[in-house]
Amino acid sequence: MTPSKVYFTSFHTTMQENTQQKLARLLLTAGMDQINFDKKFTAIKLHFGEPGNLAFLRPNYARTVVDLVRQLGGRPFLTDCNTLYVGRRKDALEHLESAYQNGFNPYNVGCHLIIGDGLKGTDDVEIPVDGDYVRKAKIGRAIADADIFISLTHFKAHEAGGIGGTIKNIGMGCGSRAGKMEMHSNGKPGVNADVCIGCRSCAKACAHGAPQFVNKKMHIDYDKCVGCGRCIGVCPTDAIYGEENGSNEVLNCKMAEYTKAVLQDKPSFHISLVMDVSPYCDCYPVNDVPMIPDVGMFASYDPVALDCACAEACNKMMRFPDANIPGKDADLFKAAHGETDWRVQVRHAKKLGLGNDEYELIEI
C-alpha cells in the first residue's frame, strides 16, 4: 500500500502570516479544495469542551475551517452528539449552552451549531457496517444527513482509547447516546433505583416492554431489552445509564467501526491540532497541565495515517517534568494510561479499510 500523505506545519508564525492564515494554507496545500463543496451541507465535527475544561480548541480554529468551506461553496455547520454520561452536554439545550459558554456561537464561528443526535440524543440513523462488533452503527441524524464530513480534532491522551485523536473524535463523537452505549458496554443500560421517580417516561419510549416497575421503581427486563438507549434519553433524573463493562480493546475496535459508518459513503477530510496535549479527554470539567510542548497542525484525507503521525510526533517531544504521567513507558500514551493501547484502534481501522498506518509527512 502506498504511504498516505499527511501534511504538517508548526505553530511558528511571521508578521505576514498568523496562525489562522497558516492553518488555511495547510488545508489548501493538503488538498481540501479537491472536494466539490458546491452548495453541499458540510458537517464540521469537533468537541465543544465540557465547561470547566480549558484544553479544548479555541473557536478561532473552527472559524478558519468554516470560512474556507464557505469560500469553496459549501454550507458548513459545527456539530457534535450528546454525551452518554451525566454532564452539561447530555441534551441539546445544555450542549448548546455549553458550546456558547466556551465561545462557539454563530457570531464567533460564522455558522450554525447543530447537535447531531437531537434534543435528547435519540435522533439517530442506523448505518450498516460490516464490523467484527457492530452491525448497525447509530449515528446522529444531522451527521448522517450531511453531504460532506470534516473532522477538526484536538489531539490529546485518552483514559480509555490511549489517544483522543481523529478516530475517537469521529467514532465516539458521532454516535448517538445509544451508539455511545453500544461502544462503551454490552449495549444494555443499567438503572440507579435511588434516583428513579417512577415517572414511566422510559416505559412510554420503549417499544419492547423492557422497563418493569416494582414499588414505583424501574428495573429492566433484559430478555426484552434490545439496547436501543431511548430510555436513557427520556429519563428526567438520569437514573438510567450505560454501563461501562466492555474492555478498552473492544472499545477501540468499536470506535473504528463507528468511524467507518460515518465516512464510508461521503467525501471527508481530517484536521488534527496537537496542542495542550492533556492526559485526559476534553469531556472532563477540568484539565491538567500539558504533558508535552505544543507540536503543530496536521491534515490528511487519511484518518488512520493522521492519528499515527500525531501520536508519533508526540512521542518525539520532551515530557514536561510536572506532567501527570504515572508510567515510564517509552510511548507517551502508554505511560499516561497503561491499561490501554492506542495502536489497537489504528490497526483495526486499517483492517476496515479506513486508511494506512504508513505515511509520508510533508511539512510546509
Coordinates of C-alpha atoms in Angstrom, one line a residue:
M1 CA 0.0 0.0 0.0
T2 CA 1.3 3.4 -1.0
P3 CA 2.0 5.6 2.1
S4 CA -0.7 8.2 2.8
K5 CA 0.2 11.8 2.7
V6 CA 0.0 13.8 6.0
Y7 CA 0.6 17.5 5.9
F8 CA 2.2 19.3 8.9
T9 CA 3.1 22.8 10.0
S10 CA 4.3 24.1 13.3
F11 CA 2.7 26.9 15.3
H12 CA 5.5 29.3 14.4
T13 CA 4.2 32.4 12.7
T14 CA 5.6 35.5 10.9
M15 CA 4.4 39.1 10.8
Q16 CA 3.0 38.3 7.4
E17 CA 1.0 35.1 8.4
N18 CA -0.8 34.4 11.6
T19 CA -1.8 31.0 13.0
Q20 CA -5.3 31.0 11.4
Q21 CA -3.9 32.0 8.0
K22 CA -1.3 29.3 8.3
L23 CA -3.9 26.7 9.1
A24 CA -5.9 27.8 6.0
R25 CA -2.7 27.4 3.9
L26 CA -2.1 24.0 5.4
L27 CA -5.6 22.8 4.4
L28 CA -5.3 24.0 0.9
T29 CA -1.9 22.5 0.5
A30 CA -3.2 19.2 1.8
G31 CA -5.9 19.4 -1.0
M32 CA -9.1 20.1 0.9
D33 CA -10.2 22.2 -2.1
Q34 CA -10.3 19.0 -4.2
I35 CA -13.7 18.2 -2.7
N36 CA -16.7 19.6 -4.5
F37 CA -18.3 21.7 -1.8
D38 CA -20.7 23.5 -4.1
K39 CA -24.0 24.1 -2.1
K40 CA -23.2 20.9 -0.1
F41 CA -24.2 20.6 3.6
T42 CA -20.8 20.2 5.3
A43 CA -20.6 18.8 8.9
I44 CA -17.5 20.0 10.8
K45 CA -17.2 17.6 13.7
L46 CA -15.4 18.9 16.8
H47 CA -15.6 18.8 20.6
F48 CA -17.1 22.0 22.2
G49 CA -15.5 21.2 25.5
E50 CA -17.1 20.4 28.8
P51 CA -17.5 23.7 30.8
G52 CA -14.6 24.0 33.2
N53 CA -12.2 22.4 30.8
L54 CA -9.8 24.9 29.1
A55 CA -7.8 22.5 26.9
F56 CA -10.4 22.3 24.0
L57 CA -9.6 24.0 20.7
R58 CA -10.3 27.8 20.6
P59 CA -13.3 28.7 18.4
N60 CA -10.9 30.7 16.2
Y61 CA -9.7 27.4 14.6
A62 CA -13.2 26.4 13.8
R63 CA -13.8 29.8 12.2
T64 CA -10.9 29.2 9.9
V65 CA -12.3 25.9 8.7
V66 CA -15.8 27.4 8.4
D67 CA -14.6 30.4 6.3
L68 CA -12.7 28.1 4.0
V69 CA -15.6 25.8 3.4
R70 CA -17.8 28.9 2.6
Q71 CA -15.1 30.1 0.2
L72 CA -15.2 26.8 -1.6
G73 CA -19.0 27.0 -1.9
G74 CA -20.1 24.8 0.9
R75 CA -22.8 25.2 3.6
P76 CA -21.0 24.5 6.9
F77 CA -22.3 23.7 10.3
L78 CA -20.4 22.7 13.5
T79 CA -21.7 19.6 15.2
D80 CA -21.2 17.1 18.0
C81 CA -23.5 14.5 19.5
N82 CA -24.8 14.4 23.1
T83 CA -22.9 12.6 25.8
L84 CA -23.9 9.3 27.4
Y85 CA -22.7 10.3 30.9
V86 CA -24.3 12.9 33.1
G87 CA -22.7 16.3 32.4
R88 CA -23.5 19.6 30.7
R89 CA -23.7 18.1 27.2
K90 CA -26.2 15.3 27.6
D91 CA -29.1 17.0 25.8
A92 CA -29.1 19.6 23.0
L93 CA -30.1 22.6 25.2
E94 CA -27.4 22.1 27.7
H95 CA -25.0 21.1 24.9
L96 CA -25.6 24.4 23.0
E97 CA -25.4 26.5 26.2
S98 CA -22.0 24.8 27.0
A99 CA -20.8 25.5 23.5
Y100 CA -21.8 29.1 23.7
Q101 CA -20.2 29.5 27.1
N102 CA -16.9 28.2 25.6
G103 CA -17.1 30.7 22.7
F104 CA -18.7 28.6 20.0
N105 CA -21.6 30.8 18.9
P106 CA -22.7 31.6 15.3
Y107 CA -21.2 35.1 15.6
N108 CA -17.8 33.8 16.5
V109 CA -17.6 30.8 14.3
G110 CA -19.5 32.1 11.3
C111 CA -22.1 29.3 11.0
H112 CA -24.8 27.5 12.9
L113 CA -24.3 24.8 15.5
I114 CA -26.4 21.6 15.2
I115 CA -26.4 18.9 17.9
G116 CA -26.1 15.8 15.7
D117 CA -28.5 13.4 17.6
G118 CA -31.2 15.9 18.5
L119 CA -32.8 17.2 21.7
K120 CA -32.5 14.1 23.8
G121 CA -29.8 12.2 22.0
T122 CA -32.4 9.8 20.4
D123 CA -32.4 11.2 16.8
D124 CA -30.1 8.8 15.0
V125 CA -29.8 6.8 11.8
E126 CA -28.7 3.1 11.8
I127 CA -26.0 2.7 9.3
P128 CA -24.9 -0.8 8.3
V129 CA -21.3 -1.5 8.9
D130 CA -19.5 -4.8 8.3
G131 CA -17.6 -4.9 11.6
D132 CA -16.4 -7.5 14.0
Y133 CA -18.5 -6.0 16.8
V134 CA -21.0 -3.5 15.2
R135 CA -23.6 -4.4 12.5
K136 CA -25.6 -1.2 12.6
A137 CA -24.0 2.0 13.9
K138 CA -26.3 4.5 15.5
I139 CA -25.1 7.8 14.1
G140 CA -26.5 11.3 14.8
R141 CA -29.0 12.1 12.1
A142 CA -27.6 15.6 11.2
I143 CA -24.2 14.0 10.6
A144 CA -25.6 11.1 8.6
D145 CA -27.6 13.6 6.5
A146 CA -24.6 15.8 5.7
D147 CA -23.1 15.7 2.2
I148 CA -19.5 16.2 3.3
F149 CA -17.8 15.4 6.6
I150 CA -14.8 17.3 8.1
S151 CA -13.2 16.4 11.4
L152 CA -11.4 19.0 13.5
T153 CA -9.7 17.3 16.3
H154 CA -7.9 18.4 19.5
F155 CA -5.3 15.6 19.8
K156 CA -4.5 14.5 23.4
A157 CA -4.4 11.5 25.6
H158 CA -7.4 9.5 26.5
E159 CA -8.0 7.3 29.5
A160 CA -9.8 4.5 27.5
G161 CA -8.6 4.9 24.0
G162 CA -5.0 5.8 24.7
I163 CA -5.2 8.7 22.3
G164 CA -8.1 11.1 21.7
G165 CA -7.5 11.6 18.1
T166 CA -9.4 11.6 14.8
I167 CA -10.8 8.1 15.1
K168 CA -12.1 8.9 18.6
N169 CA -13.5 12.2 17.6
I170 CA -15.4 10.7 14.7
G171 CA -16.3 7.2 16.1
M172 CA -17.3 8.1 19.6
G173 CA -18.3 11.6 18.9
C174 CA -20.7 10.9 16.0
G175 CA -22.5 8.1 17.9
S176 CA -25.9 9.0 19.4
R177 CA -26.4 8.3 23.1
A178 CA -27.5 4.8 22.1
G179 CA -24.4 4.4 19.9
K180 CA -22.1 5.5 22.7
M181 CA -23.7 3.0 25.0
E182 CA -23.1 0.3 22.3
M183 CA -19.4 1.3 22.2
H184 CA -18.9 1.6 25.9
S185 CA -20.7 -1.5 27.0
N186 CA -22.5 -4.7 26.0
G187 CA -25.3 -2.5 24.7
K188 CA -27.8 -2.6 27.5
P189 CA -28.3 0.1 30.2
G190 CA -28.3 0.0 34.0
V191 CA -30.6 1.7 36.5
N192 CA -29.9 3.6 39.6
A193 CA -33.1 2.9 41.6
D194 CA -32.3 5.5 44.2
V195 CA -33.0 8.4 41.8
C196 CA -35.8 6.8 39.8
I197 CA -39.0 8.6 40.4
G198 CA -41.3 6.1 38.7
C199 CA -42.5 8.6 36.1
R200 CA -42.7 5.8 33.4
S201 CA -41.2 8.0 30.7
C202 CA -38.9 5.1 29.9
A203 CA -41.8 2.7 29.5
K204 CA -43.5 5.1 27.1
A205 CA -40.4 5.4 25.0
C206 CA -39.6 1.6 24.9
A207 CA -41.1 -0.4 22.0
H208 CA -40.4 -3.7 23.7
G209 CA -41.8 -3.5 27.2
A210 CA -38.4 -3.8 28.9
P211 CA -38.9 -1.3 31.7
Q212 CA -40.7 -3.0 34.6
F213 CA -41.9 -1.3 37.8
V214 CA -42.0 -2.6 41.4
N215 CA -42.9 -0.2 44.2
K216 CA -42.7 2.7 41.7
K217 CA -39.0 1.9 40.9
M218 CA -38.0 0.7 37.4
H219 CA -35.9 -2.3 36.6
I220 CA -35.1 -3.7 33.2
D221 CA -36.2 -7.0 31.8
Y222 CA -33.0 -7.8 29.9
D223 CA -34.7 -10.5 27.9
K224 CA -36.8 -7.8 26.3
C225 CA -34.3 -5.0 26.1
V226 CA -32.7 -4.6 22.7
G227 CA -30.2 -1.9 23.8
C228 CA -31.6 1.0 21.8
G229 CA -30.9 3.5 24.5
R230 CA -34.1 5.5 24.1
C231 CA -34.8 5.2 27.8
I232 CA -31.6 7.0 28.6
G233 CA -32.6 10.0 26.5
V234 CA -36.0 10.4 28.1
C235 CA -35.2 9.8 31.8
P236 CA -35.6 13.2 33.6
T237 CA -33.4 12.2 36.6
D238 CA -30.6 10.4 34.7
A239 CA -31.5 7.2 36.6
I240 CA -30.8 5.2 33.5
Y241 CA -27.2 4.9 32.3
G242 CA -24.9 3.0 30.0
E243 CA -22.8 0.5 32.0
E244 CA -19.2 0.6 31.0
N245 CA -18.4 -3.1 31.1
G246 CA -16.6 -3.6 27.8
S247 CA -12.8 -3.8 27.6
N248 CA -10.7 -0.9 26.3
E249 CA -9.5 -3.1 23.4
V250 CA -13.1 -3.8 22.3
L251 CA -14.0 -0.1 22.8
N252 CA -11.2 0.9 20.4
C253 CA -12.4 -1.5 17.8
K254 CA -16.0 -0.3 18.1
M255 CA -14.9 3.3 17.7
A256 CA -13.1 2.4 14.5
E257 CA -16.2 0.6 13.2
Y258 CA -18.4 3.7 14.0
T259 CA -15.8 5.8 12.2
K260 CA -16.3 3.6 9.1
A261 CA -20.0 4.0 9.3
V262 CA -19.7 7.8 9.3
L263 CA -17.1 8.0 6.5
Q264 CA -17.9 5.2 4.1
D265 CA -20.4 6.9 1.9
K266 CA -19.3 10.6 1.7
P267 CA -16.3 12.8 1.0
S268 CA -14.3 13.6 4.1
F269 CA -11.2 15.4 5.2
H270 CA -9.4 15.5 8.6
I271 CA -7.6 18.1 10.6
S272 CA -5.8 17.5 13.9
L273 CA -4.2 20.1 16.2
V274 CA -1.6 18.8 18.6
M275 CA -1.6 21.4 21.3
D276 CA -2.4 21.5 25.0
V277 CA -1.8 17.7 25.0
S278 CA -3.7 16.9 28.2
P279 CA -3.7 13.5 29.8
Y280 CA -7.5 13.2 29.7
C281 CA -10.3 13.8 27.3
D282 CA -11.9 17.3 26.9
C283 CA -15.1 15.6 28.3
Y284 CA -14.0 16.3 31.8
P285 CA -14.9 19.6 33.5
V286 CA -11.2 20.0 34.4
N287 CA -7.9 19.6 32.6
D288 CA -4.4 19.0 33.8
V289 CA -1.2 20.7 32.6
P290 CA 0.0 19.6 29.2
M291 CA 2.3 16.6 29.1
I292 CA 4.5 17.9 26.2
P293 CA 5.1 21.2 24.3
D294 CA 2.7 22.0 21.5
V295 CA 3.6 20.2 18.3
G296 CA 1.7 21.7 15.4
M297 CA -1.2 21.3 13.0
F298 CA -1.8 18.2 10.8
A299 CA -4.1 17.5 7.9
S300 CA -4.9 14.5 5.7
Y301 CA -7.5 12.6 3.8
D302 CA -6.5 9.5 5.7
P303 CA -7.7 9.4 9.4
V304 CA -5.5 6.4 10.3
A305 CA -2.3 8.0 9.0
L306 CA -3.2 11.2 10.7
D307 CA -3.6 9.6 14.1
C308 CA -0.4 7.7 13.6
A309 CA 1.5 10.8 12.6
C310 CA 0.2 12.8 15.5
A311 CA 0.9 10.1 18.1
E312 CA 4.4 9.5 16.8
A313 CA 5.2 13.3 16.7
C314 CA 4.1 13.5 20.4
N315 CA 6.5 10.6 21.2
K316 CA 9.4 12.6 19.8
M317 CA 8.8 15.5 22.2
M318 CA 10.3 16.1 25.6
R319 CA 7.9 15.4 28.5
F320 CA 7.3 18.2 31.0
P321 CA 8.7 17.3 34.4
D322 CA 5.5 18.2 36.3
A323 CA 3.1 16.5 33.9
N324 CA 0.7 13.9 35.1
I325 CA 2.4 10.8 33.6
P326 CA 2.4 8.0 36.1
G327 CA 4.2 5.4 33.9
K328 CA 7.7 5.2 32.5
D329 CA 6.8 3.6 29.1
A330 CA 8.7 4.9 26.1
D331 CA 5.3 5.6 24.5
L332 CA 3.8 8.7 26.0
F333 CA 0.3 7.4 25.8
K334 CA 1.1 4.0 27.4
A335 CA 2.9 5.9 30.1
A336 CA -0.1 8.1 30.8
H337 CA -2.7 5.2 30.6
G338 CA -1.0 1.8 30.8
E339 CA -4.3 -0.1 30.8
T340 CA -5.0 0.7 27.1
D341 CA -3.1 0.7 23.8
W342 CA -3.9 3.3 21.2
R343 CA -2.5 1.2 18.4
V344 CA -5.5 -1.2 18.7
Q345 CA -7.8 1.4 17.1
V346 CA -5.5 2.3 14.2
R347 CA -4.8 -1.4 13.5
H348 CA -8.5 -2.2 13.4
A349 CA -9.2 0.9 11.4
K350 CA -6.6 -0.2 8.8
K351 CA -8.2 -3.6 8.7
L352 CA -11.6 -2.0 8.0
G353 CA -10.1 -0.1 5.0
L354 CA -10.2 3.3 6.6
G355 CA -6.7 4.1 5.9
N356 CA -3.0 3.3 6.2
D357 CA -0.7 3.3 9.2
E358 CA 2.3 4.1 6.8
Y359 CA 2.5 7.7 5.8
E360 CA 4.7 10.4 4.2
L361 CA 4.9 13.5 6.4
I362 CA 5.0 16.7 4.3
E363 CA 6.0 19.8 6.2
I364 CA 5.0 23.2 5.0

